[in-house]
Short mmCIF file of N, CA and C in Angstrom, two decimals:
data_model
loop_
_atom_site.label_atom_id
_atom_site.label_comp_id
_atom_site.label_asym_id
_atom_site.label_seq_id
_atom_site.Cartn_x
_atom_site.Cartn_y
_atom_site.Cartn_z
N MET A 386 -26.94 -10.17 70.32
CA MET A 386 -26.76 -10.30 68.89
C MET A 386 -26.08 -9.03 68.37
N PHE A 387 -25.13 -9.22 67.49
CA PHE A 387 -24.41 -8.10 66.90
C PHE A 387 -25.28 -7.43 65.83
N PRO A 388 -25.06 -6.13 65.62
CA PRO A 388 -25.90 -5.40 64.64
C PRO A 388 -25.92 -6.03 63.25
N ASP A 389 -24.77 -6.47 62.73
CA ASP A 389 -24.79 -7.05 61.40
C ASP A 389 -25.48 -8.41 61.38
N GLU A 390 -25.46 -9.14 62.50
CA GLU A 390 -26.20 -10.40 62.58
C GLU A 390 -27.70 -10.11 62.58
N GLU A 391 -28.09 -9.04 63.24
CA GLU A 391 -29.49 -8.62 63.27
C GLU A 391 -29.95 -8.23 61.87
N GLU A 392 -29.10 -7.51 61.14
CA GLU A 392 -29.42 -7.12 59.77
C GLU A 392 -29.54 -8.35 58.87
N LYS A 393 -28.64 -9.31 59.04
CA LYS A 393 -28.70 -10.54 58.23
C LYS A 393 -29.99 -11.29 58.49
N LEU A 394 -30.38 -11.37 59.77
CA LEU A 394 -31.61 -12.08 60.11
C LEU A 394 -32.83 -11.33 59.57
N THR A 395 -32.79 -10.00 59.63
CA THR A 395 -33.88 -9.19 59.07
C THR A 395 -33.99 -9.42 57.56
N ASP A 396 -32.86 -9.42 56.87
CA ASP A 396 -32.85 -9.68 55.42
C ASP A 396 -33.36 -11.09 55.12
N SER A 397 -32.99 -12.03 55.97
CA SER A 397 -33.43 -13.40 55.80
C SER A 397 -34.95 -13.52 55.93
N MET A 398 -35.51 -12.82 56.90
CA MET A 398 -36.96 -12.86 57.10
C MET A 398 -37.68 -12.20 55.93
N LEU A 399 -37.10 -11.15 55.40
CA LEU A 399 -37.67 -10.49 54.22
C LEU A 399 -37.64 -11.45 53.03
N GLY A 400 -36.53 -12.15 52.88
CA GLY A 400 -36.43 -13.16 51.81
C GLY A 400 -37.44 -14.28 51.99
N ASP A 401 -37.62 -14.72 53.24
CA ASP A 401 -38.61 -15.77 53.52
C ASP A 401 -40.02 -15.31 53.15
N ALA A 402 -40.32 -14.05 53.45
CA ALA A 402 -41.64 -13.51 53.11
C ALA A 402 -41.83 -13.48 51.59
N LEU A 403 -40.80 -13.08 50.88
CA LEU A 403 -40.89 -13.08 49.41
C LEU A 403 -41.06 -14.48 48.86
N LEU A 404 -40.34 -15.43 49.43
CA LEU A 404 -40.48 -16.83 48.99
C LEU A 404 -41.89 -17.35 49.26
N CYS A 405 -42.47 -16.97 50.39
CA CYS A 405 -43.85 -17.37 50.69
C CYS A 405 -44.80 -16.87 49.61
N LEU A 406 -44.62 -15.61 49.22
CA LEU A 406 -45.48 -15.05 48.17
C LEU A 406 -45.28 -15.77 46.85
N LEU A 407 -44.04 -16.10 46.53
CA LEU A 407 -43.76 -16.83 45.29
C LEU A 407 -44.38 -18.23 45.32
N HIS A 408 -44.25 -18.93 46.45
CA HIS A 408 -44.81 -20.28 46.57
C HIS A 408 -46.33 -20.26 46.50
N GLU A 409 -46.94 -19.17 46.99
CA GLU A 409 -48.40 -19.04 46.96
C GLU A 409 -48.88 -18.54 45.60
N ASP A 410 -47.93 -18.23 44.72
CA ASP A 410 -48.24 -17.66 43.41
C ASP A 410 -49.03 -16.36 43.56
N SER A 411 -48.66 -15.58 44.58
CA SER A 411 -49.31 -14.31 44.87
C SER A 411 -48.61 -13.17 44.14
N ALA A 412 -49.29 -12.05 44.12
CA ALA A 412 -48.67 -10.84 43.58
C ALA A 412 -47.54 -10.41 44.49
N ILE A 413 -46.48 -9.89 43.91
CA ILE A 413 -45.36 -9.37 44.68
C ILE A 413 -45.49 -7.86 44.67
N ASN A 414 -45.99 -7.33 45.76
CA ASN A 414 -46.12 -5.88 45.90
C ASN A 414 -45.97 -5.52 47.37
N VAL A 415 -45.96 -4.25 47.66
CA VAL A 415 -45.70 -3.78 49.02
C VAL A 415 -46.77 -4.27 49.98
N SER A 416 -48.03 -4.14 49.61
CA SER A 416 -49.09 -4.54 50.53
C SER A 416 -49.07 -6.04 50.83
N ALA A 417 -48.79 -6.86 49.83
CA ALA A 417 -48.71 -8.31 50.04
C ALA A 417 -47.50 -8.65 50.92
N LEU A 418 -46.41 -7.96 50.70
CA LEU A 418 -45.20 -8.20 51.50
C LEU A 418 -45.43 -7.79 52.96
N ILE A 419 -46.08 -6.66 53.17
CA ILE A 419 -46.40 -6.21 54.53
C ILE A 419 -47.31 -7.20 55.22
N ALA A 420 -48.34 -7.65 54.54
CA ALA A 420 -49.28 -8.61 55.14
C ALA A 420 -48.57 -9.92 55.51
N THR A 421 -47.70 -10.38 54.64
CA THR A 421 -46.97 -11.62 54.91
C THR A 421 -46.03 -11.47 56.10
N LEU A 422 -45.30 -10.36 56.16
CA LEU A 422 -44.41 -10.13 57.30
C LEU A 422 -45.19 -10.00 58.61
N GLN A 423 -46.35 -9.38 58.56
CA GLN A 423 -47.18 -9.28 59.76
C GLN A 423 -47.63 -10.65 60.23
N ARG A 424 -48.08 -11.49 59.30
CA ARG A 424 -48.49 -12.87 59.66
C ARG A 424 -47.31 -13.64 60.24
N MET A 425 -46.15 -13.49 59.62
CA MET A 425 -44.97 -14.20 60.11
C MET A 425 -44.62 -13.75 61.53
N ALA A 426 -44.69 -12.46 61.80
CA ALA A 426 -44.37 -11.93 63.13
C ALA A 426 -45.38 -12.43 64.16
N GLU A 427 -46.66 -12.48 63.79
CA GLU A 427 -47.69 -12.94 64.72
C GLU A 427 -47.52 -14.41 65.07
N ARG A 428 -47.09 -15.21 64.12
CA ARG A 428 -46.95 -16.66 64.34
C ARG A 428 -45.63 -17.06 64.98
N GLU A 429 -44.66 -16.17 64.92
CA GLU A 429 -43.31 -16.51 65.39
C GLU A 429 -43.28 -16.63 66.91
N GLU A 430 -42.67 -17.71 67.38
CA GLU A 430 -42.54 -17.94 68.82
C GLU A 430 -41.24 -17.36 69.37
N SER A 431 -40.20 -17.40 68.58
CA SER A 431 -38.91 -16.87 69.00
C SER A 431 -38.94 -15.34 68.96
N GLU A 432 -38.56 -14.73 70.06
CA GLU A 432 -38.56 -13.26 70.13
C GLU A 432 -37.56 -12.67 69.14
N MET A 433 -36.45 -13.33 68.94
CA MET A 433 -35.42 -12.86 68.02
C MET A 433 -35.94 -12.83 66.58
N TYR A 434 -36.61 -13.90 66.16
CA TYR A 434 -37.16 -13.96 64.81
C TYR A 434 -38.35 -13.03 64.65
N LYS A 435 -39.14 -12.90 65.70
CA LYS A 435 -40.26 -11.98 65.67
C LYS A 435 -39.76 -10.55 65.46
N GLN A 436 -38.71 -10.17 66.18
CA GLN A 436 -38.15 -8.83 66.03
C GLN A 436 -37.57 -8.64 64.63
N ALA A 437 -36.97 -9.67 64.08
CA ALA A 437 -36.43 -9.59 62.72
C ALA A 437 -37.56 -9.35 61.71
N CYS A 438 -38.69 -10.01 61.90
CA CYS A 438 -39.86 -9.79 61.03
C CYS A 438 -40.34 -8.35 61.16
N LEU A 439 -40.40 -7.85 62.38
CA LEU A 439 -40.85 -6.47 62.60
C LEU A 439 -39.86 -5.47 62.00
N ASN A 440 -38.57 -5.76 62.11
CA ASN A 440 -37.56 -4.89 61.48
C ASN A 440 -37.72 -4.89 59.96
N ALA A 441 -37.96 -6.05 59.40
CA ALA A 441 -38.16 -6.14 57.95
C ALA A 441 -39.42 -5.35 57.55
N LEU A 442 -40.44 -5.46 58.36
CA LEU A 442 -41.69 -4.72 58.12
C LEU A 442 -41.44 -3.22 58.14
N ILE A 443 -40.67 -2.76 59.10
CA ILE A 443 -40.32 -1.33 59.19
C ILE A 443 -39.55 -0.90 57.95
N ASN A 444 -38.60 -1.73 57.52
CA ASN A 444 -37.79 -1.41 56.34
C ASN A 444 -38.65 -1.31 55.08
N VAL A 445 -39.60 -2.23 54.92
CA VAL A 445 -40.47 -2.21 53.75
C VAL A 445 -41.34 -0.95 53.76
N ARG A 446 -41.88 -0.62 54.92
CA ARG A 446 -42.72 0.58 55.01
C ARG A 446 -41.93 1.85 54.74
N LYS A 447 -40.71 1.91 55.27
CA LYS A 447 -39.86 3.08 55.01
C LYS A 447 -39.54 3.20 53.52
N SER A 448 -39.23 2.08 52.90
CA SER A 448 -38.92 2.09 51.46
C SER A 448 -40.12 2.52 50.65
N ALA A 449 -41.30 2.04 51.03
CA ALA A 449 -42.52 2.40 50.31
C ALA A 449 -42.79 3.90 50.44
N LYS A 450 -42.60 4.44 51.64
CA LYS A 450 -42.80 5.87 51.85
C LYS A 450 -41.78 6.68 51.06
N PHE A 451 -40.53 6.22 51.05
CA PHE A 451 -39.47 6.90 50.31
C PHE A 451 -39.80 6.93 48.83
N CYS A 452 -40.23 5.80 48.29
CA CYS A 452 -40.55 5.72 46.86
C CYS A 452 -41.76 6.60 46.54
N ALA A 453 -42.75 6.60 47.41
CA ALA A 453 -43.93 7.43 47.17
C ALA A 453 -43.57 8.91 47.23
N PHE A 454 -42.69 9.28 48.13
CA PHE A 454 -42.29 10.67 48.29
C PHE A 454 -41.46 11.14 47.11
N HIS A 455 -40.62 10.26 46.58
CA HIS A 455 -39.71 10.63 45.51
C HIS A 455 -40.23 10.26 44.12
N SER A 456 -41.47 9.85 44.03
CA SER A 456 -42.00 9.48 42.71
C SER A 456 -42.34 10.73 41.92
N ASP A 457 -42.28 10.59 40.64
CA ASP A 457 -42.69 11.68 39.77
C ASP A 457 -43.97 11.26 39.06
N GLU A 458 -44.39 12.04 38.11
CA GLU A 458 -45.65 11.76 37.43
C GLU A 458 -45.51 10.66 36.39
N GLU A 459 -44.30 10.25 36.08
CA GLU A 459 -44.10 9.20 35.10
C GLU A 459 -44.27 7.83 35.74
N SER A 460 -44.33 6.83 34.94
CA SER A 460 -44.48 5.47 35.40
C SER A 460 -43.29 5.04 36.25
N HIS A 461 -43.54 4.17 37.22
CA HIS A 461 -42.48 3.64 38.07
C HIS A 461 -41.77 2.47 37.40
N VAL A 462 -42.31 2.01 36.30
CA VAL A 462 -41.73 0.87 35.59
C VAL A 462 -41.10 1.39 34.31
N LEU A 463 -39.82 1.15 34.18
CA LEU A 463 -39.11 1.57 32.98
C LEU A 463 -38.65 0.34 32.22
N PRO A 464 -38.89 0.30 30.92
CA PRO A 464 -38.48 -0.87 30.16
C PRO A 464 -36.97 -0.93 30.01
N LEU A 465 -36.43 -2.11 30.10
CA LEU A 465 -34.99 -2.28 29.87
C LEU A 465 -34.69 -2.24 28.38
N PHE A 466 -35.55 -2.87 27.62
CA PHE A 466 -35.36 -2.94 26.18
C PHE A 466 -36.63 -2.43 25.52
N SER A 467 -36.51 -1.38 24.79
CA SER A 467 -37.68 -0.80 24.14
C SER A 467 -37.66 -1.15 22.66
N HIS A 468 -38.79 -1.59 22.17
CA HIS A 468 -38.91 -1.90 20.76
C HIS A 468 -39.37 -0.68 19.98
N GLN A 469 -39.75 0.36 20.69
CA GLN A 469 -40.18 1.59 20.03
C GLN A 469 -39.02 2.55 19.99
N ARG A 470 -38.89 3.22 18.88
CA ARG A 470 -37.83 4.21 18.75
C ARG A 470 -38.37 5.53 19.26
N THR A 471 -37.56 6.23 20.03
CA THR A 471 -37.96 7.53 20.51
C THR A 471 -37.35 8.60 19.60
N ALA A 472 -37.84 9.81 19.74
CA ALA A 472 -37.34 10.89 18.91
C ALA A 472 -35.86 11.16 19.16
N LYS A 473 -35.40 10.92 20.39
CA LYS A 473 -34.02 11.19 20.75
C LYS A 473 -33.10 10.00 20.51
N ALA A 474 -33.68 8.88 20.14
CA ALA A 474 -32.88 7.66 19.98
C ALA A 474 -31.93 7.80 18.81
N THR A 475 -30.73 7.34 19.04
CA THR A 475 -29.75 7.33 17.95
C THR A 475 -29.21 5.93 17.79
N LYS A 476 -28.82 5.63 16.61
CA LYS A 476 -28.28 4.29 16.32
C LYS A 476 -26.78 4.32 16.58
N HIS A 477 -26.28 3.31 17.29
CA HIS A 477 -24.84 3.26 17.60
C HIS A 477 -24.20 2.17 16.82
#
């Protein structure tokens, strides 16, 4: 398998895990995603798909560590549209 095909399959497995969480009406967070990918890898019979699940799991864990390392003391959620005016806000 070519590297970009492996990446596509890894992305596909990550997408499948997210869809599973959505269909289950579960919370979408790192721990739920990790648990779902682990279950998928354990149940997978194809070695190629199993490896793609494990690769996706590695990617999620790396991303979570990166975000935790680079987080600041402020909230991780930023509003796109704020109804509150800030002191620095100017009208355009």
